[in-house]
Coordinates of C-alpha atoms in Angstrom, one line a residue:
M28 CA 0.0 0.0 0.0
K29 CA 1.4 3.4 -1.1
F30 CA 0.2 6.8 0.0
R31 CA 1.5 10.3 0.9
E32 CA 1.0 12.4 4.0
H33 CA -1.9 14.7 4.3
R34 CA -1.9 17.8 2.1
L35 CA -1.6 20.0 5.2
R36 CA 2.0 18.8 5.4
I37 CA 2.7 21.1 2.4
A38 CA 2.3 24.1 4.9
R39 CA 5.0 22.5 7.1
Y40 CA 7.4 22.2 4.2
C41 CA 6.7 25.8 3.2
A42 CA 7.3 27.0 6.7
K43 CA 11.0 25.8 6.5
N44 CA 11.6 28.4 3.8
L45 CA 9.8 31.4 5.2
W46 CA 13.3 33.0 5.6
L47 CA 13.0 33.8 1.9
L48 CA 10.3 36.4 2.8
L49 CA 13.2 38.5 4.2
F50 CA 13.9 39.6 0.6
P51 CA 10.5 41.1 0.0
L52 CA 10.6 42.7 3.5
F53 CA 14.0 44.4 2.8
R54 CA 12.8 45.6 -0.6
G55 CA 9.6 47.0 1.0
I56 CA 11.7 48.8 3.6
T57 CA 14.0 50.4 1.0
V58 CA 11.4 51.5 -1.5
L59 CA 8.2 52.1 0.5
K60 CA 7.6 55.7 1.4
F61 CA 4.3 57.1 2.6
D62 CA 3.6 59.1 -0.6
L63 CA 2.2 58.3 -4.0
S64 CA 5.7 57.8 -5.6
G65 CA 6.8 55.3 -2.9
I66 CA 3.6 53.3 -3.1
Y67 CA 3.9 53.2 -7.0
R68 CA 7.5 51.9 -6.8
W69 CA 6.4 49.2 -4.3
V70 CA 3.5 48.1 -6.5
K71 CA 5.6 48.1 -9.6
G72 CA 8.1 45.7 -8.0
A73 CA 5.4 43.6 -6.3
W74 CA 5.9 40.8 -8.9
L75 CA 9.2 40.0 -7.1
D76 CA 7.3 39.4 -3.9
I77 CA 4.8 37.2 -5.7
V78 CA 7.6 35.2 -7.2
V79 CA 9.2 34.6 -3.8
I80 CA 5.9 33.4 -2.4
L81 CA 5.3 31.1 -5.4
V82 CA 8.8 29.6 -5.0
I83 CA 8.0 28.8 -1.3
L84 CA 4.7 27.2 -2.2
I85 CA 6.0 25.3 -5.2
Y86 CA 9.0 24.0 -3.2
G87 CA 6.6 22.9 -0.4
Y88 CA 4.4 21.1 -2.9
I89 CA 7.4 19.3 -4.6
Q90 CA 8.7 18.2 -1.2
W91 CA 5.3 16.7 -0.4
R92 CA 5.0 15.2 -3.8
F93 CA 8.4 13.5 -3.5
S94 CA 7.6 12.0 -0.1
E95 CA 6.1 8.6 -0.2
I96 CA 5.0 6.0 2.4
I97 CA 5.0 2.3 1.7
L98 CA 3.1 0.0 4.1
T99 CA 3.2 -3.8 4.2
D100 CA 2.3 -6.3 6.8
K101 CA 5.9 -6.5 8.0
E102 CA 7.3 -3.0 7.6
L103 CA 6.8 0.7 7.0
R104 CA 9.0 2.6 4.6
R105 CA 9.2 6.4 4.3
K106 CA 11.0 8.0 1.3
K107 CA 11.6 11.7 1.1
G108 CA 13.9 14.3 -0.5
I109 CA 14.3 15.8 -3.9
I110 CA 18.0 15.8 -4.8
F111 CA 19.2 13.8 -1.8
R112 CA 16.8 10.9 -1.2
T113 CA 16.5 9.3 2.2
E114 CA 14.6 6.1 3.0
T115 CA 13.6 5.0 6.5
L116 CA 12.5 1.4 7.1
M117 CA 10.7 0.5 10.3
P118 CA 9.9 -3.2 10.9
I119 CA 6.4 -3.6 12.5
D120 CA 7.8 -6.0 15.1
S121 CA 10.3 -3.4 16.3
I122 CA 7.7 -0.8 17.2
S123 CA 7.6 -0.2 20.9
S124 CA 4.7 2.2 21.0
A125 CA 2.4 3.8 18.5
A126 CA 0.2 6.8 19.1
V127 CA -2.6 8.5 17.1
E128 CA -3.2 12.1 18.1
T129 CA -6.4 13.9 17.1
L130 CA -6.1 17.6 17.6
F131 CA -9.4 19.5 17.7
F132 CA -8.3 22.0 14.9
L133 CA -7.4 19.1 12.6
I134 CA -10.8 17.4 12.9
P135 CA -12.4 19.5 10.0
F136 CA -9.5 18.3 7.7
K137 CA -9.9 14.7 8.8
A138 CA -6.2 14.7 9.7
V139 CA -4.4 13.0 12.6
N140 CA -0.8 12.8 13.8
I141 CA 0.7 9.3 14.2
R142 CA 3.9 8.8 16.2
L143 CA 5.9 5.5 15.9
D144 CA 8.8 4.7 18.2
T145 CA 11.3 1.9 18.6
G146 CA 14.1 1.3 21.1
A147 CA 16.4 3.3 18.9
G148 CA 16.3 7.0 18.0
F149 CA 17.1 10.4 19.5
Y150 CA 16.3 11.7 23.0
K151 CA 12.5 12.1 23.4
S152 CA 11.8 12.3 19.7
A153 CA 9.5 10.1 17.6
D154 CA 11.4 7.8 15.3
M155 CA 8.7 8.5 12.7
K156 CA 6.0 11.2 12.9
L157 CA 3.4 11.5 10.1
L158 CA 0.4 13.7 9.3
L159 CA -2.1 11.4 7.7
T160 CA -5.8 11.1 7.1
K161 CA -7.8 9.1 9.7
K162 CA -8.2 6.2 7.2
E163 CA -4.5 5.9 6.4
A164 CA -3.6 6.1 10.1
E165 CA -6.0 3.3 10.9
E166 CA -4.4 1.2 8.1
I167 CA -1.0 1.5 9.9
M168 CA -2.6 0.7 13.3
K169 CA -4.2 -2.4 11.9
R170 CA -0.7 -3.8 11.1
I171 CA 0.4 -3.2 14.7
P172 CA -0.6 -6.0 17.1
D173 CA -3.4 -5.0 19.5
V174 CA -4.9 -6.1 22.8
K175 CA -6.8 -9.3 22.4
K176 CA -10.3 -9.1 23.8
E177 CA -10.3 -12.8 24.9
N178 CA -7.1 -12.3 26.9
I179 CA -7.9 -8.9 28.4
I180 CA -7.0 -8.3 32.0
K181 CA -10.2 -7.6 33.8
D182 CA -9.0 -6.4 37.3
L183 CA -7.1 -3.3 36.1
P184 CA -8.0 -0.2 38.1
K185 CA -10.4 2.3 36.5
S186 CA -9.6 6.0 36.3
G187 CA -12.7 8.0 37.0
A188 CA -13.2 11.8 37.3
V189 CA -12.0 11.9 40.9
S190 CA -8.8 10.1 40.0
I191 CA -8.0 12.6 37.2
I192 CA -8.8 15.6 39.4
L193 CA -6.5 14.2 42.2
F194 CA -3.7 13.5 39.7
S195 CA -3.9 16.9 38.2
F196 CA -4.0 18.5 41.7
F197 CA -0.9 16.6 43.0
F198 CA 1.2 16.9 39.8
S199 CA 0.5 20.5 38.7
S200 CA 2.9 23.3 39.6
G201 CA 3.1 27.0 39.4
F202 CA 6.3 26.8 37.5
S203 CA 4.9 24.7 34.7
G204 CA 1.8 27.0 34.6
A205 CA 4.1 30.0 34.1
V206 CA 5.9 28.1 31.3
Y207 CA 2.5 27.4 29.6
I208 CA 1.6 31.1 29.8
A209 CA 5.0 32.1 28.4
A210 CA 4.8 29.7 25.6
F211 CA 1.3 30.8 24.7
F212 CA 2.4 34.4 24.8
L213 CA 5.5 34.0 22.7
K214 CA 4.2 31.6 20.1
G215 CA 0.5 32.5 19.8
G216 CA 0.8 35.7 17.9
D217 CA -0.9 39.0 18.4
I218 CA -4.3 37.5 19.3
A219 CA -2.7 35.2 21.9
R220 CA -0.7 38.1 23.4
D221 CA -3.9 40.2 23.7
I222 CA -5.7 37.3 25.4
V223 CA -2.8 36.7 27.8
S224 CA -2.4 40.5 28.5
L225 CA -6.1 40.9 29.2
A226 CA -6.1 37.8 31.5
F227 CA -3.0 39.0 33.3
E228 CA -4.5 42.4 33.8
R229 CA -7.7 40.9 35.3
V230 CA -5.7 38.5 37.5
T231 CA -3.6 41.5 38.7
R232 CA -6.7 43.5 39.4
Q233 CA -8.2 40.7 41.3
A234 CA -5.0 40.1 43.3
E235 CA -5.0 43.8 44.2
M236 CA -8.5 43.4 45.6
I237 CA -7.6 40.3 47.6
Y238 CA -4.5 42.0 48.9
T239 CA -6.4 45.1 50.0
S240 CA -9.1 43.1 51.8
L241 CA -7.2 40.1 53.3
L242 CA -3.5 40.3 53.0
S243 CA -2.6 43.9 53.9
G244 CA -0.3 42.8 56.7
I245 CA 2.0 41.1 54.2
P246 CA 4.5 43.0 52.0
K247 CA 2.7 43.9 48.8
A248 CA 5.3 42.5 46.4
A249 CA 5.4 39.2 48.2
A250 CA 1.6 38.9 48.4
M251 CA 1.1 39.8 44.7
T252 CA 3.9 37.3 43.7
A253 CA 2.2 34.5 45.7
L254 CA -1.2 35.2 44.2
L255 CA 0.1 35.2 40.7
F256 CA 2.0 32.0 41.4
V257 CA -1.3 30.4 42.5
A258 CA -2.9 31.7 39.3
A259 CA -0.1 30.0 37.3
W260 CA -0.7 26.8 39.3
L261 CA -4.4 26.9 38.3
V262 CA -3.3 27.2 34.6
S263 CA -1.2 24.0 35.0
F264 CA -4.1 22.3 36.8
V265 CA -6.6 23.1 34.1
K266 CA -4.1 22.0 31.4
N267 CA -3.6 18.7 33.1
L268 CA -7.3 18.2 33.5
L269 CA -7.9 18.7 29.8
M270 CA -4.9 16.5 28.9
Y271 CA -5.9 13.5 31.0
A272 CA -9.7 13.7 30.9
C273 CA -11.6 10.6 29.7
F274 CA -8.6 8.4 30.6
S275 CA -9.1 4.7 29.8
I276 CA -6.8 1.7 29.8
S277 CA -7.0 -1.9 28.6
A278 CA -4.3 -4.6 28.5
D279 CA -3.5 -8.2 28.0
R280 CA -0.2 -9.9 28.7
D281 CA 1.5 -8.5 25.6
F282 CA 0.0 -5.1 24.9
I283 CA -1.5 -2.0 26.6
N284 CA -3.9 0.5 25.1
V285 CA -4.1 3.9 26.7
A286 CA -6.4 6.8 25.6
F287 CA -6.8 10.2 27.1
G288 CA -7.4 13.9 26.3
I289 CA -10.2 16.2 25.1
L290 CA -8.6 19.0 23.0
K291 CA -5.9 16.6 21.9
R292 CA -7.2 13.0 22.0
C293 CA -4.3 10.5 22.2
R294 CA -4.6 6.8 21.6
H295 CA -1.4 4.8 22.5
R296 CA -0.6 1.2 21.9
I297 CA 2.4 -0.1 24.0
R298 CA 4.3 -3.3 23.7
I299 CA 4.8 -4.6 27.2
L300 CA 8.1 -6.4 26.3
H301 CA 9.7 -3.0 25.5
I302 CA 8.8 -1.4 28.8
N303 CA 12.1 -0.5 30.6
Y304 CA 10.7 -0.1 34.1
I305 CA 7.6 0.8 36.1
D306 CA 7.7 3.9 38.4
L307 CA 5.1 4.2 41.1
R308 CA 5.1 7.9 42.1
Q309 CA 3.8 9.4 45.3
N310 CA 4.1 12.5 47.4
L311 CA 3.9 12.4 51.2
I312 CA 0.1 13.0 51.2
M313 CA -0.4 10.2 48.7
K314 CA 1.9 8.0 50.7
I315 CA -0.2 8.5 53.8
G316 CA -3.4 8.0 51.9
G317 CA -2.2 4.9 50.2
A318 CA -2.5 6.3 46.6
V319 CA 0.0 6.0 43.7
A320 CA 0.4 7.3 40.2
V321 CA 1.7 4.5 37.9
N322 CA 4.2 5.7 35.3
I323 CA 6.3 3.7 32.9
S324 CA 9.4 4.1 30.8
C325 CA 8.8 3.0 27.3
P326 CA 10.2 4.5 24.0
G327 CA 7.7 7.0 22.6
Y328 CA 5.4 7.1 25.6
G329 CA 5.6 10.2 27.8
Y330 CA 7.3 12.8 25.6
D331 CA 7.4 16.6 26.4
S332 CA 3.6 17.2 26.3
H333 CA 2.5 14.6 28.9
F334 CA 3.7 12.4 31.7
P335 CA 4.3 8.7 30.9
V336 CA 1.3 7.8 33.1
L337 CA -0.3 4.4 33.0
L338 CA -2.7 5.0 35.8
P339 CA -3.3 8.6 37.0
M340 CA -4.3 7.6 40.5
S341 CA -4.8 4.2 42.1
R342 CA -4.8 2.5 45.5
E343 CA -1.4 1.4 46.6
K344 CA -2.6 -2.2 47.1
K345 CA -3.1 -2.4 43.3
A346 CA 0.7 -2.2 43.0
E347 CA 0.6 -6.0 43.2
L348 CA -0.4 -6.0 39.6
F349 CA 3.0 -4.4 38.7
G350 CA 5.4 -6.8 40.4
T351 CA 5.6 -5.6 44.0
D352 CA 3.8 -6.8 47.1
G353 CA 2.6 -3.3 47.9
K354 CA 4.3 -3.3 51.3
N355 CA 7.7 -2.1 49.9
E356 CA 9.7 -4.3 52.3
M357 CA 13.2 -3.6 51.3
K358 CA 16.0 -6.1 51.9
Y359 CA 18.8 -3.5 51.8
R360 CA 17.8 -0.4 53.7
P361 CA 19.5 2.8 54.9
A362 CA 20.8 2.7 58.5
W363 CA 18.9 4.9 60.9
T364 CA 22.2 6.6 61.8
S365 CA 22.1 8.1 58.2
F366 CA 19.5 10.6 59.4
F367 CA 21.7 13.6 58.6
S368 CA 22.5 12.2 55.0
Y369 CA 18.8 12.6 54.2
T370 CA 17.8 15.7 56.2
G371 CA 21.2 17.6 56.3
A372 CA 20.5 20.0 53.4
P373 CA 17.1 21.3 54.6
L374 CA 18.3 21.4 58.3
C375 CA 21.2 23.5 57.2
G376 CA 18.8 25.7 55.2
M377 CA 16.7 26.2 58.3
I378 CA 19.7 27.2 60.4
L379 CA 20.9 29.6 57.7
T380 CA 17.5 31.2 57.4
A381 CA 17.3 31.7 61.1
L382 CA 20.7 33.3 61.1
L383 CA 19.8 35.6 58.2
Y384 CA 16.6 36.7 59.9
H385 CA 18.4 37.3 63.2
F386 CA 20.9 39.5 61.6
S387 CA 18.5 41.1 59.0
D388 CA 18.9 44.5 60.6
Y389 CA 22.4 44.6 59.4
I390 CA 21.8 43.3 55.9
L391 CA 20.9 45.5 52.9
W392 CA 17.9 47.3 54.4
D393 CA 15.9 47.5 57.6
D394 CA 12.4 46.1 56.8
R395 CA 11.5 43.6 59.5
G396 CA 8.1 42.9 57.9
L397 CA 9.6 41.8 54.6
W398 CA 12.4 39.7 56.3
K399 CA 9.8 38.0 58.5
F400 CA 7.7 37.1 55.5
L401 CA 10.8 35.8 53.6
A402 CA 11.8 33.7 56.6
I403 CA 8.4 32.2 57.0
A404 CA 8.3 31.5 53.2
A405 CA 11.6 29.7 53.5
Y406 CA 10.7 27.8 56.7
I407 CA 7.5 26.2 55.2
P408 CA 9.2 24.3 52.3
L409 CA 12.3 23.6 54.3
G410 CA 10.2 22.1 57.1
W411 CA 8.2 20.1 54.6
F412 CA 11.5 18.8 53.1
I413 CA 12.7 17.7 56.5
V414 CA 9.5 15.7 57.0
V415 CA 9.7 14.1 53.5
K416 CA 13.4 13.2 53.9
T417 CA 12.8 11.7 57.3
A418 CA 10.0 9.5 55.8
A419 CA 12.4 8.7 52.9
L420 CA 15.0 7.4 55.5
F421 CA 12.5 4.7 56.6
I422 CA 11.0 3.9 53.2
S423 CA 14.0 3.9 50.9
G424 CA 15.8 0.7 50.0
I425 CA 16.6 -2.0 47.3
T426 CA 15.4 -5.6 46.9
I427 CA 16.8 -7.9 44.2
Y428 CA 14.8 -10.9 43.1
S429 CA 15.8 -13.6 40.7
D430 CA 14.1 -11.8 37.8
R431 CA 13.6 -8.2 38.8
I432 CA 14.7 -5.4 41.0
V433 CA 12.6 -3.2 43.2
L434 CA 14.0 0.2 44.3
C435 CA 12.5 2.8 46.6
S436 CA 14.0 6.3 46.7
V437 CA 13.0 10.0 46.9
S438 CA 13.7 12.7 44.3
G439 CA 12.8 16.2 45.6
T440 CA 9.5 15.6 47.3
I441 CA 8.4 12.7 45.2
F442 CA 8.7 9.0 46.3
H443 CA 9.6 6.5 43.6
T444 CA 9.1 2.8 43.7
V445 CA 10.8 1.4 40.6
I446 CA 10.2 -2.1 39.4
A447 CA 12.4 -3.3 36.5
E448 CA 13.8 -6.5 35.0
R449 CA 17.3 -7.1 36.3
R450 CA 18.6 -6.9 32.7
N451 CA 17.4 -3.3 32.5
A452 CA 19.7 -2.1 35.3
A453 CA 22.4 -0.7 33.0
I454 CA 24.9 0.9 35.4
V455 CA 25.5 0.5 39.2
Q456 CA 27.6 3.1 41.0
I457 CA 28.8 3.0 44.6
K458 CA 29.6 6.5 45.9
Q459 CA 31.1 7.6 49.2
N460 CA 31.9 11.0 50.7
I461 CA 34.5 11.5 53.4
I462 CA 32.0 11.0 56.3
Q463 CA 30.6 7.8 54.7
Q464 CA 34.1 6.4 54.3
I465 CA 34.6 6.8 58.0
F466 CA 31.4 5.0 59.0
R467 CA 31.6 2.4 56.2
K468 CA 28.4 3.6 54.4
C469 CA 27.7 4.5 50.8
S470 CA 25.1 5.7 48.3
V471 CA 24.0 3.3 45.5
V472 CA 23.1 4.8 42.2
I473 CA 21.3 2.7 39.6
W474 CA 20.8 3.8 36.0
F475 CA 18.1 2.0 34.0
T476 CA 17.9 1.7 30.3
G477 CA 15.6 4.1 28.4
E478 CA 15.5 7.1 26.0
T479 CA 15.8 9.5 28.9
P480 CA 18.3 9.5 31.8
A481 CA 16.9 7.3 34.5
R482 CA 19.0 7.6 37.6
Y483 CA 17.8 6.6 41.1
K484 CA 19.8 7.0 44.2
V485 CA 19.5 5.3 47.6
K486 CA 21.7 7.0 50.3
G487 CA 23.0 5.8 53.6
L488 CA 23.3 2.0 52.8
W489 CA 26.0 0.0 54.5
L490 CA 29.0 -0.4 52.3
K491 CA 28.9 -4.2 52.4
D492 CA 25.2 -4.1 51.2
G493 CA 26.2 -1.8 48.4
I494 CA 28.9 -4.1 47.3
K495 CA 26.5 -7.1 47.3
I496 CA 24.0 -5.1 45.2
S497 CA 26.8 -4.2 42.7
E498 CA 28.0 -7.8 42.5
M499 CA 24.5 -9.2 42.0
L500 CA 23.6 -6.8 39.2
K501 CA 27.1 -7.0 37.6
C502 CA 26.8 -10.8 37.3
N503 CA 23.4 -10.2 35.7
N504 CA 24.8 -7.9 33.0
M505 CA 27.9 -9.9 32.1

């Protein structure tokens, strides 16, 4: 079966040559004057501008015309290029994940994006990304093995509205919300900038009202910053809600189907054999409540626009389905005397903050109200970090079974329970600082295979346990 990409791809090929429009722009700047003679000279030479635009359009069309896709039951070939021809061959059996993305603005054109990934390729980039009609995309998906209804796993947790809301709540951030706003402002053009400017003006006005009525005791700059940060977090929260709404999953022992999204509906098909590891993520509140978000590492799943989430929110006891007993009983655990290894940084931060506040009268300017606010603003996250790192001391650890490895660690404020085949532990490092050398302790760092760096660190282990872990995994990789 032979076909080409959707005709909308011509616009993408044309976009690569928009720099040619600089020539009409420079010509217009040199000849255009706001008088009749200047306008006449510009119109007289307008044929040059038309020629440039035609060259761009013709080149885009030729690029599209010379691109060809050949589909068989065993492989997918893509040929492109005019002078220098390139041909990409992708065996169907090598595809780790396939995704069909339906964007709302492409629906009138009956166009969809299809992303195909294998274990090879560049960092977080699709090995093959095509813009096709829905019919052609379905033809490709028919060649890729699917979940068999007769072998479907029936006890998979369901992701309802509450699950999506909780996931969006826990994994949204003010920083990512600010990034979305900035991207919308920079890339959306004049209309987008007007929308963002109007929204920002309204948020600022509302923040001013809240400050006047409720927060007048707090320095104005700090209060306004905090309120705008909350607004940015709300943007991230809404974005995640729209991204993961209508989440559904089905699986058998070989494949997983995942679908989610409203404005951009994504349908993923994942080959279980190509999953590098499973990552059960929790923050401290989720840990106390016995909830987990199940993520996976698989080529092509979880690129920049979304998390590699398999279950947005589930009960911790369901972790039994993913190769752990749900109790996280670790064979090799940090010693309780490693308390400072886990909590040292936030404790030092608390002490430094207390010292800065105590001597604030002698630093820069005398504004006790502002310094008090800054001190409280620092104490809250530092105190939270101390609680999280203390919990991590008693939860972290490593267990190695005959066929897999289970690792519990903390990164920032997120707890990770990683379940992987032993063969996917690519690198094992034993690290010691001066103090650890004295007390015969170490940190074990394990790197897992994957398209993105996957590094998990367990601190405060006894050195003899670290050597055992290294020897066990080294024998496995020989």
